[in-house]
PDB file of C-alpha atoms and ligand atoms in Angstrom:
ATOM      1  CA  UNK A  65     -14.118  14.269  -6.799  1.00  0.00           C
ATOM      2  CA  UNK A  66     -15.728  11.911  -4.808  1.00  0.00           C
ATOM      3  CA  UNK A  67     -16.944   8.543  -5.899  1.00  0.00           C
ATOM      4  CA  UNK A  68     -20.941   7.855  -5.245  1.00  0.00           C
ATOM      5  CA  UNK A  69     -21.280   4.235  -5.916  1.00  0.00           C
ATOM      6  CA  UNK A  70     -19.183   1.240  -6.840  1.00  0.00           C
ATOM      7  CA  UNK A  71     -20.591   1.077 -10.941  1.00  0.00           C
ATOM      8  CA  UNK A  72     -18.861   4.785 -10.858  1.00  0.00           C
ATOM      9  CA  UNK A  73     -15.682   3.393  -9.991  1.00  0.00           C
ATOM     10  CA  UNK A  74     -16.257   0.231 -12.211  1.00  0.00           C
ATOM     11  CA  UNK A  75     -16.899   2.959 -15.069  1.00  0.00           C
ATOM     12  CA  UNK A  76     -14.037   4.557 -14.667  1.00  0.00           C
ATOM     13  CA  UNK A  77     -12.050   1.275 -15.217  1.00  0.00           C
ATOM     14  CA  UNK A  78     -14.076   0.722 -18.266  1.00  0.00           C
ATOM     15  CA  UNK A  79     -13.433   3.910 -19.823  1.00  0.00           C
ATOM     16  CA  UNK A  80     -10.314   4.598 -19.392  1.00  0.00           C
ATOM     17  CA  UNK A  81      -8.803   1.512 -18.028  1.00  0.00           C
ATOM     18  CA  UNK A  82      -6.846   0.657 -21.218  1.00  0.00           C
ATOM     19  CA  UNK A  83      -4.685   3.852 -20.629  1.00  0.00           C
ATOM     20  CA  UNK A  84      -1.448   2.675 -20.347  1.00  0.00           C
ATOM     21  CA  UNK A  85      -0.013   1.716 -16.620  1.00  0.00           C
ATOM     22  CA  UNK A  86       3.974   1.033 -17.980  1.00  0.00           C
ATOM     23  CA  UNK A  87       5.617   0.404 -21.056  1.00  0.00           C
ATOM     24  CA  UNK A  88       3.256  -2.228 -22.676  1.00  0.00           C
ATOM     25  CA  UNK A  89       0.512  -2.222 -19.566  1.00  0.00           C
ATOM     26  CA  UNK A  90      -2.610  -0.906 -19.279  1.00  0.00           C
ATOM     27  CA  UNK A  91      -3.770   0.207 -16.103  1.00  0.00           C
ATOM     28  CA  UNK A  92      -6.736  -2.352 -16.611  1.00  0.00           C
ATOM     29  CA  UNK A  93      -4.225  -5.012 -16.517  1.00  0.00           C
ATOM     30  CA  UNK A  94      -2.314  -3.832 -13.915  1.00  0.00           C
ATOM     31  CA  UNK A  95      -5.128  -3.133 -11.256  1.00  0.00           C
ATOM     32  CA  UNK A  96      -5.834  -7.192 -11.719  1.00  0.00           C
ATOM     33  CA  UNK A  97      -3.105  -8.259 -11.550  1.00  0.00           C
ATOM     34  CA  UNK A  98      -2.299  -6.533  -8.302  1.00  0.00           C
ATOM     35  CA  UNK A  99      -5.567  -7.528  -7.101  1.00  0.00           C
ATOM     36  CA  UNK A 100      -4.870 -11.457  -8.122  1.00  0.00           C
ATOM     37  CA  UNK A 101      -1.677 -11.301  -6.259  1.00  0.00           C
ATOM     38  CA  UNK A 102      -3.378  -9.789  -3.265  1.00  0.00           C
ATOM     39  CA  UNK A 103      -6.008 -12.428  -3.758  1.00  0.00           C
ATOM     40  CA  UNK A 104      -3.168 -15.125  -4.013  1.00  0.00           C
ATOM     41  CA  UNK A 105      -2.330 -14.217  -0.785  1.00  0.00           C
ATOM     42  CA  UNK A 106      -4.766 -15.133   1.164  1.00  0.00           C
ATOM     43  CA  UNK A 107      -5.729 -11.338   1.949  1.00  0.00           C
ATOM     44  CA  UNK A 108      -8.663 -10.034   3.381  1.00  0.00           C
ATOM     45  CA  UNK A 109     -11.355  -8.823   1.196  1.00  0.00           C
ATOM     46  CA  UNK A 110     -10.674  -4.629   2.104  1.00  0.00           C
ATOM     47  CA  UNK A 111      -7.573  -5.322   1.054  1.00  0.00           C
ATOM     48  CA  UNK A 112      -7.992  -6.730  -2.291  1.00  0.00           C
ATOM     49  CA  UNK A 113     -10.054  -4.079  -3.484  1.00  0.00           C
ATOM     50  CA  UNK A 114      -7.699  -1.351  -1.750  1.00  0.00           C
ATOM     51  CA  UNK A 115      -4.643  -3.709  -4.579  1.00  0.00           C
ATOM     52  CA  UNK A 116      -7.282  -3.155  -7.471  1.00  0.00           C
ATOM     53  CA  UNK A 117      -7.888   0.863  -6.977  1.00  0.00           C
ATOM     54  CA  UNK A 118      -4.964   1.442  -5.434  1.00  0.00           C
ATOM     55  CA  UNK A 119      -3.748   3.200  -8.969  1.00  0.00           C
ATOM     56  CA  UNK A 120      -7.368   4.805  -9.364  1.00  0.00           C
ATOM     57  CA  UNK A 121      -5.981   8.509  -8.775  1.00  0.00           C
ATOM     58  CA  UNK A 122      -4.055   8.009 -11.945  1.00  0.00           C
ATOM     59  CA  UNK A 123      -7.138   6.855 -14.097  1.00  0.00           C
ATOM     60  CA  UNK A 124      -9.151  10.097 -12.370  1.00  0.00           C
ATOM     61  CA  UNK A 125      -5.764  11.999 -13.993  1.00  0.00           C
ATOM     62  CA  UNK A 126      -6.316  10.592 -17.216  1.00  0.00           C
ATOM     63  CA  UNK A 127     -10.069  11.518 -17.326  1.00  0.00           C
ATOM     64  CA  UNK A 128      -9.149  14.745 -16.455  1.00  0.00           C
ATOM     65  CA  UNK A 129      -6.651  14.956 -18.868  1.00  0.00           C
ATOM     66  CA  UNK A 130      -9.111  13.652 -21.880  1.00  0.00           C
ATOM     67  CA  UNK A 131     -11.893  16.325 -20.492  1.00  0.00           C
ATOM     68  CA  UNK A 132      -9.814  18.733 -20.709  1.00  0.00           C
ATOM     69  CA  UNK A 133     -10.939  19.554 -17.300  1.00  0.00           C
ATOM     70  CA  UNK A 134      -8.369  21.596 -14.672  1.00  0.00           C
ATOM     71  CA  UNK A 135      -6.303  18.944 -12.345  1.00  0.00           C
ATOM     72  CA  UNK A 136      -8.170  18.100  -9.375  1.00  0.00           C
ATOM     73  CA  UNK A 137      -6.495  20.424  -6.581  1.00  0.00           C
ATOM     74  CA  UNK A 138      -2.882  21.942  -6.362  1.00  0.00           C
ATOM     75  CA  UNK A 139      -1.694  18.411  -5.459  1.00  0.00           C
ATOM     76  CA  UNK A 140      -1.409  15.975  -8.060  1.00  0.00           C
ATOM     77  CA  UNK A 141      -0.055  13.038  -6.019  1.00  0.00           C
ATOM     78  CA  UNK A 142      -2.035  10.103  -7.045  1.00  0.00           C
ATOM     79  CA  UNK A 143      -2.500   8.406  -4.048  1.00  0.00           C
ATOM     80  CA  UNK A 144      -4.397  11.071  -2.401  1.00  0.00           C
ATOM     81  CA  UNK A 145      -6.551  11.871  -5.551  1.00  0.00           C
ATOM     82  CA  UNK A 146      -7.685   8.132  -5.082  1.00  0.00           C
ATOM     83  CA  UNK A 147      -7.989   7.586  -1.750  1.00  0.00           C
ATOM     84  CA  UNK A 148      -9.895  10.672  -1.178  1.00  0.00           C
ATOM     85  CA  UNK A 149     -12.017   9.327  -4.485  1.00  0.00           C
ATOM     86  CA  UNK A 150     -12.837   6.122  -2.637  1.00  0.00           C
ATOM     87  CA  UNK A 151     -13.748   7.480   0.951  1.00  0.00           C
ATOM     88  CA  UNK A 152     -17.091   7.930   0.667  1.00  0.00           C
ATOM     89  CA  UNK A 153     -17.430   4.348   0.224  1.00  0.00           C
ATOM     90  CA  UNK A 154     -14.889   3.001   1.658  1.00  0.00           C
ATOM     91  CA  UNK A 155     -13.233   2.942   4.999  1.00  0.00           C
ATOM     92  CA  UNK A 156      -9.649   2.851   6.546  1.00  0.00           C
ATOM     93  CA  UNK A 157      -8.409  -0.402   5.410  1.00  0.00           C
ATOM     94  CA  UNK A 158      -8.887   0.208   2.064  1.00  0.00           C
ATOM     95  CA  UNK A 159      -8.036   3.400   1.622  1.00  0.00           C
ATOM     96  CA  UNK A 160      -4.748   3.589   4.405  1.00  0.00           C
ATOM     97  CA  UNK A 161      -2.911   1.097   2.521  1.00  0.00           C
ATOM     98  CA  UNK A 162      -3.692   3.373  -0.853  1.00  0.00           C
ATOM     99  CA  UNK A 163      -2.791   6.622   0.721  1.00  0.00           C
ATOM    100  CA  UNK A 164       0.679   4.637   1.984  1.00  0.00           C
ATOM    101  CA  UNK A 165       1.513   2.861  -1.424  1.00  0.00           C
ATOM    102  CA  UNK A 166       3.630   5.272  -2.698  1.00  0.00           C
ATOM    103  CA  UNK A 167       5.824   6.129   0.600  1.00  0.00           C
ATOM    104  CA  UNK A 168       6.420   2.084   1.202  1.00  0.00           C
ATOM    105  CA  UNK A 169       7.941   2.269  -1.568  1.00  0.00           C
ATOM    106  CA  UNK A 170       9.958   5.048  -0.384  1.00  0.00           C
ATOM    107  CA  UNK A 171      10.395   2.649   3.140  1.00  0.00           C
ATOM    108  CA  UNK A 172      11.209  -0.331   1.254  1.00  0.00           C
ATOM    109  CA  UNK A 173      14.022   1.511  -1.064  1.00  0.00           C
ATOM    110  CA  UNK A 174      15.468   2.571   2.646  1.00  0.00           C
ATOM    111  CA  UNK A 175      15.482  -0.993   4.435  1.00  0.00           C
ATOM    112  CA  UNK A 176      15.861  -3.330   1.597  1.00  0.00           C
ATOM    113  CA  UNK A 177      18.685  -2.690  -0.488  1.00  0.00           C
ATOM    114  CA  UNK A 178      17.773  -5.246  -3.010  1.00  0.00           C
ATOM    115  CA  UNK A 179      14.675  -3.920  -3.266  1.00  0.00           C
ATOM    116  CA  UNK A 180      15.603  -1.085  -5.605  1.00  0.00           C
ATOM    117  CA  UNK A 181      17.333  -2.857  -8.196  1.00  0.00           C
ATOM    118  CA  UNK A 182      13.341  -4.977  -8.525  1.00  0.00           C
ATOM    119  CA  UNK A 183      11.835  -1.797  -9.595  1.00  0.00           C
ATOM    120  CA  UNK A 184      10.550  -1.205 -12.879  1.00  0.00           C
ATOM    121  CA  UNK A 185      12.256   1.607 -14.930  1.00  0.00           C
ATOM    122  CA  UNK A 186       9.157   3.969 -14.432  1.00  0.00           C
ATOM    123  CA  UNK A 187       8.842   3.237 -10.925  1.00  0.00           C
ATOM    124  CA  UNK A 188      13.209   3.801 -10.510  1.00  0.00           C
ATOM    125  CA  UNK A 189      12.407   6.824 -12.510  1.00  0.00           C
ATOM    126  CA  UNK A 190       9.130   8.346 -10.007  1.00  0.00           C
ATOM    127  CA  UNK A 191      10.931   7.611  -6.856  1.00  0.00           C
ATOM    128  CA  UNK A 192      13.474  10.761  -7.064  1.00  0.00           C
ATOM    129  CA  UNK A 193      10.301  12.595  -7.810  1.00  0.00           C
ATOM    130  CA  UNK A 194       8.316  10.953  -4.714  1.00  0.00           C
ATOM    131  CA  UNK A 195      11.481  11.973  -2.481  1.00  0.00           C
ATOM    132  CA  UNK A 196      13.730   9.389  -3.003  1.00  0.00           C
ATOM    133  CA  UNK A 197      14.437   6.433  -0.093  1.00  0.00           C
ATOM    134  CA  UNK A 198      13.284   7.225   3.219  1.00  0.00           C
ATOM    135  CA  UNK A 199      15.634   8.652   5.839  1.00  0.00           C
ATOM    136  CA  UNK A 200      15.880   6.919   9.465  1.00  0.00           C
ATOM    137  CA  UNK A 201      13.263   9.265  10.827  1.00  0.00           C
ATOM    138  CA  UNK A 202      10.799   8.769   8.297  1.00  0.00           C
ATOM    139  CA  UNK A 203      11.146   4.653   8.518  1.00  0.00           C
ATOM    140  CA  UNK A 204      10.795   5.092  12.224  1.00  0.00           C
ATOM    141  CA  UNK A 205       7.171   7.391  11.569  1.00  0.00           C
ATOM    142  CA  UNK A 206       6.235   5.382   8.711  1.00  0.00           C
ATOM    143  CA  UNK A 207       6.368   2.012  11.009  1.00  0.00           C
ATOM    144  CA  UNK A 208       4.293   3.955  13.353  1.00  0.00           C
ATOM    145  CA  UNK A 209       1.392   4.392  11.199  1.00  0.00           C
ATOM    146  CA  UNK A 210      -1.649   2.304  11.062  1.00  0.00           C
ATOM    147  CA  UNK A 211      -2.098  -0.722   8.881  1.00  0.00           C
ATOM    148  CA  UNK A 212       1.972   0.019   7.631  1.00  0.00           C
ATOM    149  CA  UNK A 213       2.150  -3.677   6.744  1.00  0.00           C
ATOM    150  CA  UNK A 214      -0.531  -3.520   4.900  1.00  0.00           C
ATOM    151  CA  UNK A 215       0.631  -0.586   2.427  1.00  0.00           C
ATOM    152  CA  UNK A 216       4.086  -2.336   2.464  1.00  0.00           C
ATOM    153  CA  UNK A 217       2.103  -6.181   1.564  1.00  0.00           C
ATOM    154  CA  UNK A 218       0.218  -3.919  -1.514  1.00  0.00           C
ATOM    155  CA  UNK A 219       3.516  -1.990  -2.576  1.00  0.00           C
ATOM    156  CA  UNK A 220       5.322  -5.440  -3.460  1.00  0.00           C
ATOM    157  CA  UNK A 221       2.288  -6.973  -5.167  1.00  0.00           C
ATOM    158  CA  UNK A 222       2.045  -3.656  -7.244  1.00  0.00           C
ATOM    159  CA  UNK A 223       6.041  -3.863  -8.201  1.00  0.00           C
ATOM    160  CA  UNK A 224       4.610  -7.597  -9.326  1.00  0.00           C
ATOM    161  CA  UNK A 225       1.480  -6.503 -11.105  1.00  0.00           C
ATOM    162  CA  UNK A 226       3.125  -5.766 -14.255  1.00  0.00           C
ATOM    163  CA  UNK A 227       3.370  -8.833 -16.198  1.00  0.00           C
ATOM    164  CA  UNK A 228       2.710  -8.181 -20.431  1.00  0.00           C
ATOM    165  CA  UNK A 229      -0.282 -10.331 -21.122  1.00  0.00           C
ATOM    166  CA  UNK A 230      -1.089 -12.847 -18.007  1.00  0.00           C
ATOM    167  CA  UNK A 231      -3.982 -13.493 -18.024  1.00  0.00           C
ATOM    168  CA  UNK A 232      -5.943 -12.848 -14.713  1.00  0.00           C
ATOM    169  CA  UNK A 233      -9.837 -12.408 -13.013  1.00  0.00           C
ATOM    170  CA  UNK A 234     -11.463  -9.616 -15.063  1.00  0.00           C
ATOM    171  CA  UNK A 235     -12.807  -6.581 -13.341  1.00  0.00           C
ATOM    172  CA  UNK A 236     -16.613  -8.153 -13.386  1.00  0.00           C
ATOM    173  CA  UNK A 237     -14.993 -10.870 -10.905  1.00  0.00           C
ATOM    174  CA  UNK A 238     -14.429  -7.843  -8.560  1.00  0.00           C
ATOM    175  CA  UNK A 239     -17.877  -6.919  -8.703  1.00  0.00           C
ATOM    176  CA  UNK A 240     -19.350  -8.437  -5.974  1.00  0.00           C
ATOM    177  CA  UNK A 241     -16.608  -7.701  -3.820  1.00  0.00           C
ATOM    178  CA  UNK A 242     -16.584  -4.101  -4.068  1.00  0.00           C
ATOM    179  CA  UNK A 243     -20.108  -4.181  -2.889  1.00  0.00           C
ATOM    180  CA  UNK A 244     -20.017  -6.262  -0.329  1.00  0.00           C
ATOM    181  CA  UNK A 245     -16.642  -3.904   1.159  1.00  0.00           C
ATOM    182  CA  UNK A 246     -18.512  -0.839   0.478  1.00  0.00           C
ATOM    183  CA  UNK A 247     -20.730   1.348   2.584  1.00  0.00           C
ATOM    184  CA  UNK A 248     -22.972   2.036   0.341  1.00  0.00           C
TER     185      UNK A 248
HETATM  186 FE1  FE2 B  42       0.488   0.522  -9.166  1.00  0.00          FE
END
């Protein structure tokens, strides 16, 4: 599936947005809250939007699931579902740092030893299933790849995106934004 316009992917937030992310969180509430921290930071507008849909392969899961439709290819790895959702509107620096979020994680688990023990139980839990921490060969290729900061800047903001009931810009805020980063 391939996303034809920005109120698509604002629908799709809508509907099914208050799915839940983790534990108490919905994945509403965690999209804007990744996108507030990215915002926080002083970040460029492509990447902002690429913190608020960088889960959007998991909400494109759940409608699947609730249609009752068949999964969406062989591969069910969320981070290519959504990036390859978003690329007909949206270009490398959103969807580089999506396509990456899941494998800094991966990098940071392999060069930050602390960094482990700051992940969430579900996110402890996915990482033996995403191929646990990176090994030196895969730090060295991952550091290689375009915009790698960029996927490592959204992977801590996500791991910091999961706060029970702060209060944060709501999607409509985002609005104008996606357009103005879009293509279309
Ligand atoms: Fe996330």
């Amino acid at each position: 599936v391939i996303a034809a316009s920005v109120e698509d992917i604002c629908a799709l937030y809508e509907t099914w947005g208050a799915e839940h992310y983790d534990e108490e969180l919905s994945q509403l509430a965690h999209a804007l809250q990744t996108a507030a921290l990215a915002e926080q930071a002083g970040s460029a507008d492509a990447l902002v939007v690429a913190a608020l849909l960088h889960d959007v392969g998991h909400l494109l899961e759940v409608q699947a699931t609730r249609r009752s439709e068949p999964a969406s290819g062989v591969d069910r790895r969320h981070e290519t579902t959504g990036a390859r959702y978003l690329s007909g509107l949206f270009g490398a620096e959103v969807t580089g740092p999506i396509t990456l979020h899941v494998a800094a994680k991966r990098y940071l688990c392999a060069i930050d030893a602390a960094y482990h023990d700051t992940l969430s139980e579900g996110s402890r839990r996915s990482l033996e299933r995403q191929g646990g921490p990176m090994a030196p060969d895969e730090v060295a290729a991952f550091e290689q790849e375009p915009g790698f900061e960029d996927a490592v800047a959204l992977r801590r903001w996500d791991d910091l995106g999961k706060v029970d009931g702060l209060a944060v810009a709501s999607l409509d805020c985002h609005r104008a934004r996606l357009r103005r980063v879009s293509s279309a």
